[in-house]
Coordinates of C-alpha atoms in Angstrom, one line a residue:
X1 CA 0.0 0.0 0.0
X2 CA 2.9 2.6 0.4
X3 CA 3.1 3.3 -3.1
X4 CA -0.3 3.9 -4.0
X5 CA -0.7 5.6 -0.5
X6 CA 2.4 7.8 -1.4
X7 CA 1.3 8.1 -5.2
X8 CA -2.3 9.3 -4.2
X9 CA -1.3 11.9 -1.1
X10 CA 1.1 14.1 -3.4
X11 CA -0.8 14.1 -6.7
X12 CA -4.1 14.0 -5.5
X13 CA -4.8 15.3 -2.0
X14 CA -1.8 17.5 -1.9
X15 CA -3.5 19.5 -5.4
X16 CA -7.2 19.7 -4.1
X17 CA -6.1 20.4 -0.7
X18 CA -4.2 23.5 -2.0
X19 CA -6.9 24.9 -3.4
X20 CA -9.3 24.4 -0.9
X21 CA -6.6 26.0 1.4
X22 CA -6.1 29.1 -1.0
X23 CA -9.8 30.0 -1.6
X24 CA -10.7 29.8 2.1
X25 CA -7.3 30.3 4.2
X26 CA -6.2 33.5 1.8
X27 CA -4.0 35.4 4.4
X28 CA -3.5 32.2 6.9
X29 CA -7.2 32.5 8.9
X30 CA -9.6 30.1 7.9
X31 CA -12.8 32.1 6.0
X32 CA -15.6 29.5 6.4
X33 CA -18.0 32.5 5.8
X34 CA -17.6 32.5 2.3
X35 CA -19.1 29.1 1.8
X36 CA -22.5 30.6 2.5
X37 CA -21.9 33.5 0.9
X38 CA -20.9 31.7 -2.2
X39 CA -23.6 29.8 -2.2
X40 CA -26.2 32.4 -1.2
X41 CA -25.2 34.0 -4.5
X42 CA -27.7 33.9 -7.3
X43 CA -25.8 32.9 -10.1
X44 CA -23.9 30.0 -8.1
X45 CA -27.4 28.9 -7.5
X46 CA -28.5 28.3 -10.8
X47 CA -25.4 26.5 -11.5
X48 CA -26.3 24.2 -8.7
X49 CA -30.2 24.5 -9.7
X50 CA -29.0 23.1 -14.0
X51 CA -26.3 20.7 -12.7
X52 CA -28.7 18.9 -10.4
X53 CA -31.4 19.2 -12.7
X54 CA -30.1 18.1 -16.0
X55 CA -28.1 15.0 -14.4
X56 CA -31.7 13.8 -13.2
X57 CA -33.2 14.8 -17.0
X58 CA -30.4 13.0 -17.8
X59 CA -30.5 10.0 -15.7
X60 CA -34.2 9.7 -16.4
X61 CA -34.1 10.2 -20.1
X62 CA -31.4 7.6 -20.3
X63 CA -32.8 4.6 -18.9
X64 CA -36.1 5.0 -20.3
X65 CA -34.5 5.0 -23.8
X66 CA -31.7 2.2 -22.8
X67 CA -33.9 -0.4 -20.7
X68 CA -35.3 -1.7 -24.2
X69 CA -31.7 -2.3 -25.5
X70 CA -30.4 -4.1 -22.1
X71 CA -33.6 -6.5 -22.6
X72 CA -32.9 -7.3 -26.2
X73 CA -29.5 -7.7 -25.3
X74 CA -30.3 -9.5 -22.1
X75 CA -33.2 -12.0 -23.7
X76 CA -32.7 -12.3 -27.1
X77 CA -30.3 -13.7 -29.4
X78 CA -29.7 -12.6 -33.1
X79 CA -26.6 -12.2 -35.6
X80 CA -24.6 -9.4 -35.1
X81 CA -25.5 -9.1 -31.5
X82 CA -21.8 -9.3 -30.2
X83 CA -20.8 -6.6 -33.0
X84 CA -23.6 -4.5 -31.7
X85 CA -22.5 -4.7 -28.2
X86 CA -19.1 -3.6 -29.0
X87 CA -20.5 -0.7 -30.9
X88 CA -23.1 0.7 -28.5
X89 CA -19.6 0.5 -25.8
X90 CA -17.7 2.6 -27.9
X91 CA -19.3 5.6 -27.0
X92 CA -18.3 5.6 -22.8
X93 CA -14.8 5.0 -24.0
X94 CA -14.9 7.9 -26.6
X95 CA -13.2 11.6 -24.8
X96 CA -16.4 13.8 -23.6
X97 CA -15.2 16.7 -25.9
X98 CA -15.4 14.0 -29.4
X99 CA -19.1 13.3 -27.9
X100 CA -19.7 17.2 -27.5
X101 CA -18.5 17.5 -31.2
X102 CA -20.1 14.5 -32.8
X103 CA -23.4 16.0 -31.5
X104 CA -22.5 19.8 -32.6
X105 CA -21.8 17.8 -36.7
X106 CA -25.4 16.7 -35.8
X107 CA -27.4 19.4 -34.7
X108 CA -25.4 22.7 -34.3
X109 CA -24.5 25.5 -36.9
X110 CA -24.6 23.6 -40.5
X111 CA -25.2 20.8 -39.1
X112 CA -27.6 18.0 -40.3
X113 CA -30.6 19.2 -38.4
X114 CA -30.2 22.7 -39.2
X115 CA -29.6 21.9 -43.2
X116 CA -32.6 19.7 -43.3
X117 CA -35.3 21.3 -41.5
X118 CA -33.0 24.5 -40.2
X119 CA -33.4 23.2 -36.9
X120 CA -30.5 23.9 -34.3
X121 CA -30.2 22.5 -30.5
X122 CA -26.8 23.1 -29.5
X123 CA -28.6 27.2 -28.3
X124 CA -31.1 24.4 -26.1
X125 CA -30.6 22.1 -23.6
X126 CA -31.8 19.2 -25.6
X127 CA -28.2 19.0 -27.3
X128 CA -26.6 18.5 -23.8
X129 CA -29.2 15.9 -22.7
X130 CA -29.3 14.0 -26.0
X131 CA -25.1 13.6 -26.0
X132 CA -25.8 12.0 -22.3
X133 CA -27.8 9.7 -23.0
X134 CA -25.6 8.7 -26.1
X135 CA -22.3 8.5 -23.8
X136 CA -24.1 6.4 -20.9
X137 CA -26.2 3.8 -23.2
X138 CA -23.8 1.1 -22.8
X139 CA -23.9 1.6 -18.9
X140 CA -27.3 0.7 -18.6
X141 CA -26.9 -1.9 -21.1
X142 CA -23.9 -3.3 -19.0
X143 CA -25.1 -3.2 -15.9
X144 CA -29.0 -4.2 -16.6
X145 CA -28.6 -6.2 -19.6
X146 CA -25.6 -8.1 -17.5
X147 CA -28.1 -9.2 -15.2
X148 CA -31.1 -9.4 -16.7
X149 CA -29.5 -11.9 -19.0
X150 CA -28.5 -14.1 -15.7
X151 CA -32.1 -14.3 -14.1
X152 CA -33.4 -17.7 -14.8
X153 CA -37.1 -16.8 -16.8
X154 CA -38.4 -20.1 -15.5
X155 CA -39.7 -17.9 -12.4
X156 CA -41.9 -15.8 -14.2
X157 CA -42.9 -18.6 -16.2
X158 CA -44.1 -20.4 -13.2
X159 CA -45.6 -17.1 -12.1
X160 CA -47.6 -17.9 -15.7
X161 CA -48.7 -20.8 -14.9
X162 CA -50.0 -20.0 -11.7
X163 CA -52.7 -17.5 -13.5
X164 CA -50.5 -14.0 -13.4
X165 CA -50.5 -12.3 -16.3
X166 CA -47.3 -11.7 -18.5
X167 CA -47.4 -8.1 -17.1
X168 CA -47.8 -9.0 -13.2
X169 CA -45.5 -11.9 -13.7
X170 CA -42.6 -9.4 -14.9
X171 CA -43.6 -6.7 -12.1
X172 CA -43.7 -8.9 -9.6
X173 CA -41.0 -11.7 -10.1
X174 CA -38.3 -10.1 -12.7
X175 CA -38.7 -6.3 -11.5
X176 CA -37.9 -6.6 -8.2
X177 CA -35.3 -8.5 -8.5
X178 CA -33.8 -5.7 -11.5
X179 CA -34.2 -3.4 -9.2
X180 CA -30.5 -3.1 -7.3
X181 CA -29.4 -3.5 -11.0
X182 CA -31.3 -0.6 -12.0
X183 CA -30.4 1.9 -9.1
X184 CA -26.9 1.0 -10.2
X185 CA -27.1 2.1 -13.3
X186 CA -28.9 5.4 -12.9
X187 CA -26.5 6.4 -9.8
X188 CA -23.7 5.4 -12.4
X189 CA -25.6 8.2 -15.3
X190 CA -26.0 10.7 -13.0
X191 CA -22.6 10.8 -11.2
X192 CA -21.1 10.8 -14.7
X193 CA -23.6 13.6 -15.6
X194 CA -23.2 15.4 -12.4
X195 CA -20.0 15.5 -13.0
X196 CA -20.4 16.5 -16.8
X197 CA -17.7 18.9 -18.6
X198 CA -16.5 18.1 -22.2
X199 CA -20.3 18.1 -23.2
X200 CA -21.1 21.0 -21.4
X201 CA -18.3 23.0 -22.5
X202 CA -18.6 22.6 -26.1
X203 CA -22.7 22.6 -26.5
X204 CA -23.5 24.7 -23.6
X205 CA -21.8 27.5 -24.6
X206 CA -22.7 31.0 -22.7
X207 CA -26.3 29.6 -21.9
X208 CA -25.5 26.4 -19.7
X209 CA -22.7 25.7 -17.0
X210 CA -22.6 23.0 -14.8
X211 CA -20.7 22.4 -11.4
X212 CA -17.9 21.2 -13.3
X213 CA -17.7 23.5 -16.0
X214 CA -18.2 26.3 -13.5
X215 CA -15.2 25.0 -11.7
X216 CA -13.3 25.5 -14.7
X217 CA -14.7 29.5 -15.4
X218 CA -13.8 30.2 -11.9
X219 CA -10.3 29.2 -11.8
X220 CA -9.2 29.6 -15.5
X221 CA -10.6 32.6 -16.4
X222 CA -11.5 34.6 -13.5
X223 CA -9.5 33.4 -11.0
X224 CA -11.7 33.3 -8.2
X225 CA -10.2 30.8 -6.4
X226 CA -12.5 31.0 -3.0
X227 CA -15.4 30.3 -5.3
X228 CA -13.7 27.7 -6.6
X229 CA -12.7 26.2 -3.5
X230 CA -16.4 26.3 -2.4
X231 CA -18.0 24.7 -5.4
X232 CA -15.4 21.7 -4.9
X233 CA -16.5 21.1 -1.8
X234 CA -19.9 21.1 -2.3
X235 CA -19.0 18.7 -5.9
X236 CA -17.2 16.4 -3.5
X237 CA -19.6 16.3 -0.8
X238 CA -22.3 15.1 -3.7
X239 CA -20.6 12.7 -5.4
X240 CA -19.5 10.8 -2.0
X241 CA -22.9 10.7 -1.4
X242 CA -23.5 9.2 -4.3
X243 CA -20.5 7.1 -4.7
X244 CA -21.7 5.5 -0.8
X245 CA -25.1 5.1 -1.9
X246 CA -23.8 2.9 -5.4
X247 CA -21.8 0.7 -3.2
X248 CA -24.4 -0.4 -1.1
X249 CA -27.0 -1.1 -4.2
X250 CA -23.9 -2.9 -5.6
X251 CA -23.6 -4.9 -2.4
X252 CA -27.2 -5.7 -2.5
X253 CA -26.9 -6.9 -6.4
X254 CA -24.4 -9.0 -4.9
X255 CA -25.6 -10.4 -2.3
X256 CA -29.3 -11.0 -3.3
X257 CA -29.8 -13.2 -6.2
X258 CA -28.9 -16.8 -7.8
X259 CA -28.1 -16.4 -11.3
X260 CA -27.7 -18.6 -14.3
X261 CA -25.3 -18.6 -17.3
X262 CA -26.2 -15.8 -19.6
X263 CA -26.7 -18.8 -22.7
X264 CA -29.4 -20.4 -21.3
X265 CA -31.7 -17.5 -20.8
X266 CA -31.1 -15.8 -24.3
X267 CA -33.5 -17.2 -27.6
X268 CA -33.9 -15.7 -31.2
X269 CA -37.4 -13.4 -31.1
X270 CA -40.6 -14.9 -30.9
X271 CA -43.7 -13.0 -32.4
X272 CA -44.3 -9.8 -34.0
X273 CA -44.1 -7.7 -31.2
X274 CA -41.0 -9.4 -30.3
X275 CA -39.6 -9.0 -33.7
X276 CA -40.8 -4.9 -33.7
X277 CA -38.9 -4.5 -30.0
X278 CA -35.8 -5.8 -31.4
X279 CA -36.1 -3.4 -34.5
X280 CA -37.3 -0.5 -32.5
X281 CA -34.1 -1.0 -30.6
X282 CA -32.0 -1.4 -33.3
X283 CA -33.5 1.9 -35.2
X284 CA -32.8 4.0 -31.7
X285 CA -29.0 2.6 -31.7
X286 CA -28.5 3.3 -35.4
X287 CA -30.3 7.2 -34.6
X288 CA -28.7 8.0 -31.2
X289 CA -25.4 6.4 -31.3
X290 CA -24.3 5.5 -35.4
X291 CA -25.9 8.6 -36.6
X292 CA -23.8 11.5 -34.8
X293 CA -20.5 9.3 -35.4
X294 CA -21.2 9.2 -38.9
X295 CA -22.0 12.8 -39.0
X296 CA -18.8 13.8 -37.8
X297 CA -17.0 11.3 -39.8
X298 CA -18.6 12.9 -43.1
X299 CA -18.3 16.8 -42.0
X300 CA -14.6 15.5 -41.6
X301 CA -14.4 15.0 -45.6
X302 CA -17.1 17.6 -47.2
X303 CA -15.2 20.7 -47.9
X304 CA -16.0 24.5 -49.3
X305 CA -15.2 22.5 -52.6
X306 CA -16.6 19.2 -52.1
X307 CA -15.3 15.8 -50.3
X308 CA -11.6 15.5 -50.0
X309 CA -8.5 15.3 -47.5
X310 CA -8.5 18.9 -47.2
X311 CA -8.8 19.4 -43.5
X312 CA -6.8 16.4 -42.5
X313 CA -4.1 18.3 -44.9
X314 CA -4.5 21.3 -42.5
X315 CA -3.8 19.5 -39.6
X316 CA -0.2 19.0 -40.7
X317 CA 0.3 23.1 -40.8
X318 CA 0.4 25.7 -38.6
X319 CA -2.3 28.3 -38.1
X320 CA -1.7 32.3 -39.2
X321 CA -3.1 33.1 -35.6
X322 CA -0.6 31.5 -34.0
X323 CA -2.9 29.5 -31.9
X324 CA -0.6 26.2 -32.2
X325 CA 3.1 26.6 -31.7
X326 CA 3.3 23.1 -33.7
X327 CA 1.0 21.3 -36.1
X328 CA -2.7 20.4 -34.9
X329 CA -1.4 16.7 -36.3
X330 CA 1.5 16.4 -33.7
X331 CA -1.4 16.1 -31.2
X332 CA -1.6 12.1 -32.3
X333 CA 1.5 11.6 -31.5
X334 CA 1.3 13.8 -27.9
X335 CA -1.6 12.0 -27.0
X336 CA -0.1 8.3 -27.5
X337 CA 2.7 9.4 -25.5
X338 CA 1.4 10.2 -22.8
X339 CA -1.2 7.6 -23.0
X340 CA 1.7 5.1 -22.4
X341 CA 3.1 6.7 -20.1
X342 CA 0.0 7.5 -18.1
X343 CA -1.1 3.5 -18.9
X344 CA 2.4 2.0 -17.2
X345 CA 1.5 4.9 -14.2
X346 CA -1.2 3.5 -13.4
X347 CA -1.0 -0.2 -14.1
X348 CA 1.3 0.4 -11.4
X349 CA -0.3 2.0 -9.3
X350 CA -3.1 0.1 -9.6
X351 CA -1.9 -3.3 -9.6
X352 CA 0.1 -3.2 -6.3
X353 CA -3.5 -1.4 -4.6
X354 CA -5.2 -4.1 -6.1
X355 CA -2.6 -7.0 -4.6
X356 CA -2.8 -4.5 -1.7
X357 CA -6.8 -4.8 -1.4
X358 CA -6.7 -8.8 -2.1
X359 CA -5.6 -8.9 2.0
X360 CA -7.7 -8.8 5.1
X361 CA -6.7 -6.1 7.2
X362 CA -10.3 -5.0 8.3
X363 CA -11.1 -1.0 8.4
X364 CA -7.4 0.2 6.7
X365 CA -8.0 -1.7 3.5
X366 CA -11.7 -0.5 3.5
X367 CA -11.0 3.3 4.0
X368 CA -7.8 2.8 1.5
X369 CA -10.3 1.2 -1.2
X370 CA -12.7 4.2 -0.6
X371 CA -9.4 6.8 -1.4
X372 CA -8.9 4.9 -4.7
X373 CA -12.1 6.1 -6.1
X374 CA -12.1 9.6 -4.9
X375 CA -10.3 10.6 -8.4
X376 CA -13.9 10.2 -10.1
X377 CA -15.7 12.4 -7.4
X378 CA -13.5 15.1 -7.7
X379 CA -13.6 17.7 -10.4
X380 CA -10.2 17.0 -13.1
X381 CA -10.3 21.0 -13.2
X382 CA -9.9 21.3 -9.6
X383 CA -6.6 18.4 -10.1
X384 CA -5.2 20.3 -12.7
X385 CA -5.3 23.7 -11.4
X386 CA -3.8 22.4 -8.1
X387 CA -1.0 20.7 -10.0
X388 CA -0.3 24.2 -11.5
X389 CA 0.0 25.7 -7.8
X390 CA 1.7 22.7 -5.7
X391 CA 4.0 21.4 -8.0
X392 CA 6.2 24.2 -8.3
X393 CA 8.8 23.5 -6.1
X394 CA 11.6 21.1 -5.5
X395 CA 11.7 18.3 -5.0
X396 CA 8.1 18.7 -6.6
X397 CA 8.7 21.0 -9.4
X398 CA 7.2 19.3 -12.6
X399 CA 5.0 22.0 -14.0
X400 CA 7.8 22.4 -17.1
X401 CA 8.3 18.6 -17.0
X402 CA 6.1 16.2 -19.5
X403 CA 5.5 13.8 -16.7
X404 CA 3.0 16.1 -15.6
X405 CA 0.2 15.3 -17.9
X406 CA 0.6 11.3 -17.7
X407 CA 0.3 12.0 -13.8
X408 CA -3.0 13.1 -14.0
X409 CA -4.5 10.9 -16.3
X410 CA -3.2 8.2 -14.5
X411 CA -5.3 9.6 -11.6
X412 CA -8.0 8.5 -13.4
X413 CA -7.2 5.4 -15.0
X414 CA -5.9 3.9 -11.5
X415 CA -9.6 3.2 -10.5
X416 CA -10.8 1.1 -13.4
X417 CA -7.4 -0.8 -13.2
X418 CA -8.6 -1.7 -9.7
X419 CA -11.8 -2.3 -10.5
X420 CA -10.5 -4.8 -13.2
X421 CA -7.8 -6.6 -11.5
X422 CA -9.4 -7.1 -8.3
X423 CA -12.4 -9.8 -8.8
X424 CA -9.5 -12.0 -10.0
X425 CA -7.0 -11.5 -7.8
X426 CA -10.0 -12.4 -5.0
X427 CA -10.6 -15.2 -7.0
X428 CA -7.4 -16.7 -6.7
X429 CA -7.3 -20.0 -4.0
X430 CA -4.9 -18.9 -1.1
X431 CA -4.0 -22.3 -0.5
X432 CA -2.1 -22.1 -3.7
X433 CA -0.1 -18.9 -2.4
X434 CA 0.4 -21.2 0.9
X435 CA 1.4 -24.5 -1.0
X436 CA 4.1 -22.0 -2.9
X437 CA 5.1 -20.8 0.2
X438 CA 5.7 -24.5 1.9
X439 CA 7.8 -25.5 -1.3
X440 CA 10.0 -23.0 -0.5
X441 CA 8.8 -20.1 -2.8
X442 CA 9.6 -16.7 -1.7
X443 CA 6.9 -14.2 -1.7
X444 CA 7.6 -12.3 -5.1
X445 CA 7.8 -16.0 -6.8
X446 CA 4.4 -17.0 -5.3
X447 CA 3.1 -14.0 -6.9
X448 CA 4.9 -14.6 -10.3
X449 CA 4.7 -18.3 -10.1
X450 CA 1.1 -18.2 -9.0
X451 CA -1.3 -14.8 -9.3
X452 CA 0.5 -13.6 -11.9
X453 CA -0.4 -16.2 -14.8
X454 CA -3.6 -15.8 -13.7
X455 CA -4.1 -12.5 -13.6
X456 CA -2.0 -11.9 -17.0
X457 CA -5.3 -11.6 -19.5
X458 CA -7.0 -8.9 -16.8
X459 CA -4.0 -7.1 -16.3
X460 CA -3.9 -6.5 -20.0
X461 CA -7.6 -5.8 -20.6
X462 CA -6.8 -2.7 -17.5
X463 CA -3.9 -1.8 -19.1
X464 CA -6.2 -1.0 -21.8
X465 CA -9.2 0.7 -19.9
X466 CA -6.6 3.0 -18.7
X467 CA -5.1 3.6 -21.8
X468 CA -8.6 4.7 -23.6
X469 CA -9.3 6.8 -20.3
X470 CA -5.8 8.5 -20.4
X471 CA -6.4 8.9 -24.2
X472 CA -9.7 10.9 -23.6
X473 CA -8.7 12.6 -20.7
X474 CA -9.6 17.0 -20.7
X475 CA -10.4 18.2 -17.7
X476 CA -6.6 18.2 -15.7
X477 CA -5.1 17.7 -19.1
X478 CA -6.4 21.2 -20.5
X479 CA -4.6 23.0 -17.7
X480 CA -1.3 21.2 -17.5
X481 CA -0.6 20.9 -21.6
X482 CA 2.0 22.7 -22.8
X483 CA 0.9 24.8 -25.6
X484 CA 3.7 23.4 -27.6
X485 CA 2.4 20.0 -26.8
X486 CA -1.7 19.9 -27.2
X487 CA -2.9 16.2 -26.5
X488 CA -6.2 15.0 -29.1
X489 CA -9.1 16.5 -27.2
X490 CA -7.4 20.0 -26.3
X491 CA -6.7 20.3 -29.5
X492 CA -9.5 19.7 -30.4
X493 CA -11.1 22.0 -28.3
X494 CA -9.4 24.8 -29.5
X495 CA -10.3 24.4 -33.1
X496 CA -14.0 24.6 -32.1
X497 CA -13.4 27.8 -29.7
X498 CA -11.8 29.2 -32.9
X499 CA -14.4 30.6 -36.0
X500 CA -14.2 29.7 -39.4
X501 CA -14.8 27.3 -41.6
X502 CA -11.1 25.3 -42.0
X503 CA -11.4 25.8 -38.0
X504 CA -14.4 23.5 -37.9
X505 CA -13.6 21.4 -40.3
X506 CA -10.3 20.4 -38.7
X507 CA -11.9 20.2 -35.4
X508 CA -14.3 17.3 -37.2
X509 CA -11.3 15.5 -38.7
X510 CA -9.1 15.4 -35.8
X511 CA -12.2 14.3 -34.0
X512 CA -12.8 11.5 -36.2
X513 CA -8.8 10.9 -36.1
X514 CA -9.4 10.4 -32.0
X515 CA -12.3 8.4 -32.9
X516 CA -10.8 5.8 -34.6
X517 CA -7.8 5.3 -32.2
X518 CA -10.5 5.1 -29.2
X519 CA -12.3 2.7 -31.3
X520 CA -9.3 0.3 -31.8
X521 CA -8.4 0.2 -28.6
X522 CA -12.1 -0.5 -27.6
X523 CA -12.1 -3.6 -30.4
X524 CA -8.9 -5.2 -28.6
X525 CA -10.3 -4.7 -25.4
X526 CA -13.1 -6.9 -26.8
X527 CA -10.6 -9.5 -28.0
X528 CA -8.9 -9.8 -24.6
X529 CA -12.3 -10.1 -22.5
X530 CA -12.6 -12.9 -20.5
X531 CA -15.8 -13.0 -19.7
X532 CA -16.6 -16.3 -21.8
X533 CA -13.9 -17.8 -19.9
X534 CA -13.7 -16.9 -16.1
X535 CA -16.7 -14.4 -15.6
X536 CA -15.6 -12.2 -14.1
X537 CA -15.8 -8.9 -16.3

């Protein structure tokens, strides 16, 4: 645990403590005051007022339109279905400013929408909602559908035969026993969409702001550090909340149901209305989730002078304005930098708080498991700024060093590498570690000899969660780049803060550039799953 411990305290409590510290402690005396008159302010208000009310629109709207697709996915069987799954996941992996800009090629200014029917959302808080749902589809699927597909349907078929009919069987025999796996899922949607930013940011505009994207207004541009400082506090305080709340429904999940192997529950459609779910469902994936990808994949190639390489041609040059000191291009190769980097970071990291987590050691390993997941309830703003004001000193002074960036993308990556890696660590038989250990095996052997093969296939498949995360990563990573060295999604952000029309157009190709590299490493993660094999993902 020293590591992690040590790993965690300077680049992540060190940075948010600092800013806390600055925006309330300015001249050394503590000013709690100012958290009520922060949030006694009327414009703070309404950020809190949208943020709260657009991740419940958010939420809401999300599972009504994805409970449909976990049931086809869960019930039914029919070709393509393991394509389809991998496509409707590709999405949660993609950077939140490519899902702000796919939806902006789809309904903003020239977009589809508007040169159909002249129709633009990105001024209305439709665009915003709409780009939620589309990034948190597959988590409902996941976590529903992953279920759903385990509960034996003989139950409600005996709840058939007993004279229910097929609409009180499901409510009350299959329902209540979705239920844990449904409060999962929409705590999951809205602490993503709580904590919204890349979305916001880029279809908001002037008229919306979240918590998160308030954060960011307060701290980069007017540095008001005290409001700042208040607003994290209250974002942390909310997402705790909500992170405690998950774990126990995840606990109940758990703990509350015996399940069956996913391929005896799933059967090809049966009936029209069957056969008019599945294509219903299929319609809404090919509308919400195929149809603003494809968008921003064909904006990419239509020029002033028809379809051609000429914005991907711009990417290789510099600007007049001056806004890039090198070549939007050289962002590729910025971003798969320090996506490795960030990726070793935090299989690190994550690997030895995973072997760490593996032992009983009662309240300590309890309270260390909850600090591993803090990254996600904290706003990446908040991380980078403090990075910008902490490490500035020796033995500490990185803020001209490139490490910098893969440091706080590994902040984020460490989590899913733990929440990868530690099912099947658990799942490894002591008495094997023991038997290793009585042949004479020293400790680091046992865990080569023994965990190690069979933790090889997860280790990769986290190694490549974090790499996708690190690859997508805006929120620290717009603070700490180096304007010499712009990573994908801050350069890409730029391009759409910028007018024009060779501005936009670059935006969509480097977007669909980012795309594709999210997308491949999605497709491999699919080839290294092991679900079919050990269950456990």
């Amino acid at each position: 645990m020293a590591l992690p411990v040590a790993f965690f305290g300077v680049f992540f409590a060190w940075p948010v403590a600092s800013i806390v510290e600055r925006g309330l402690r300015p001249d050394g005396t503590w000013r709690f005051g100012r958290i009520g008159e922060t949030l006694s302010r009327p414009d703070i208000l309404d950020v809190l007022g949208f943020t709260l009310w657009q991740a419940l629109a958010s939420t809401g709207l999300t599972l009504l339109v994805a409970l449909p697709g976990a049931y086809v996915f869960a019930r039914f069987d029919f070709p393509g279905k393991s394509v389809l799954r991998a496509v409707v996941t590709v999405p949660f992996v993609l950077p939140t400013v490519l899902v702000g800009t796919a939806f902006l090629a789809l309904v903003g200014r020239g977009g589809l929408t508007d040169e159909l029917w002249g129709l633009r959302l990105d001024t209305s808080v439709w665009a915003i909602l709409l780009a939620h749902v589309f990034f948190n589809y597959a988590v409902v699927v996941r976590t529903v559908g992953g279920l759903w597909s385990q509960l034996d349907p003989r139950q409600e078929e005996a709840a058939r035969v007993l004279g229910a009919s097929r609409w009180t069987a499901w409510r009350t025999v299959t329902l209540p026993a979705l239920v844990p796996a449904v409060s999962a899922a929409a705590l999951m949607v809205f602490l993503f969409t709580f904590t919204s930013f890349g979305v916001v940011q880029i279809l908001g505009g002037t008229t919306y702001s979240t918590l998160e994207a308030e954060i960011y207004r307060q701290t980069a541009r007017l540095l008001d550090l005290p409001t700042a400082a208040v607003l994290t506090l209250v974002q942390f305080a909310a997402v705790g909340a909500i992170l405690a709340v998950h774990a126990r429904t995840v606990r109940r999940r758990e703990t509350a149901l015996r399940l069956v192997p996913p391929e005896r529950t799933a059967r090809r459609p049966r009936g029209a209305g069957q056969w008019a779910l599945l294509g219903g469902v299929l319609l809404s994936v090919a509308l919400l989730i195929l149809l603003p990808l494809g968008v921003l994949v064909e904006r990419s190639f239509a020029g002033p002078h028809g379809y051609g390489l000429g914005y991907y041609r711009a990417l290789g040059s510099l600007d007049e304005s001056g806004t890039f000191l090198v070549p939007p291009l050289e962002a590729i190769g910025n971003s798969l930098r320090y996506a490795v980097a960030a990726t070793g970071i935090a299989v690190l990291i994550g690997g030895l708080a995973a072997a760490a987590l593996t032992r009983r050691a009662g309240r300590l390993v309890r309270g260390f498991d909850a600090l591993l997941m803090l990254p996600l309830g904290v706003s990446a703003v908040t991380v980078g700024f403090g990075f910008l004001i902490t490490l500035d000193e020796p033995p500490f002074d990185l803020r001209a060093s490139w490490i910098l960036v893969p440091l706080a993308q590994a902040l984020v990556g460490v989590p899913f590498v733990v929440r990868t890696m530690l099912p099947v660590l658990r799942a490894v038989d002591e008495r094997l570690r023991e038997a290793a250990a009585v042949l004479g095996a020293s400790p680091w052997r046992a865990w080569r000899e023994v965990d190690l093969p069979m933790v090889r296939r997860a280790l990769l498949i986290a190694a490549g969660f974090a790499f996708a995360v690190s690859l997508g990563e805006f929120g620290a990573t717009v603070f700490i780049a180096r304007p010499d060295s712009p990573t994908l999604p801050v350069a890409v952000a730029r391009l759409l803060g910028r007018p024009g029309e060779l501005n936009y157009g670059q935006a969509m190709a480097l977007s669909t550039i980012l795309m594709v590299v999210c997308a491949v490493s999605l497709l491999l993660l699919e080839r290294l799953r092991t679900d079919r094999t050990t269950g456990e993902f």
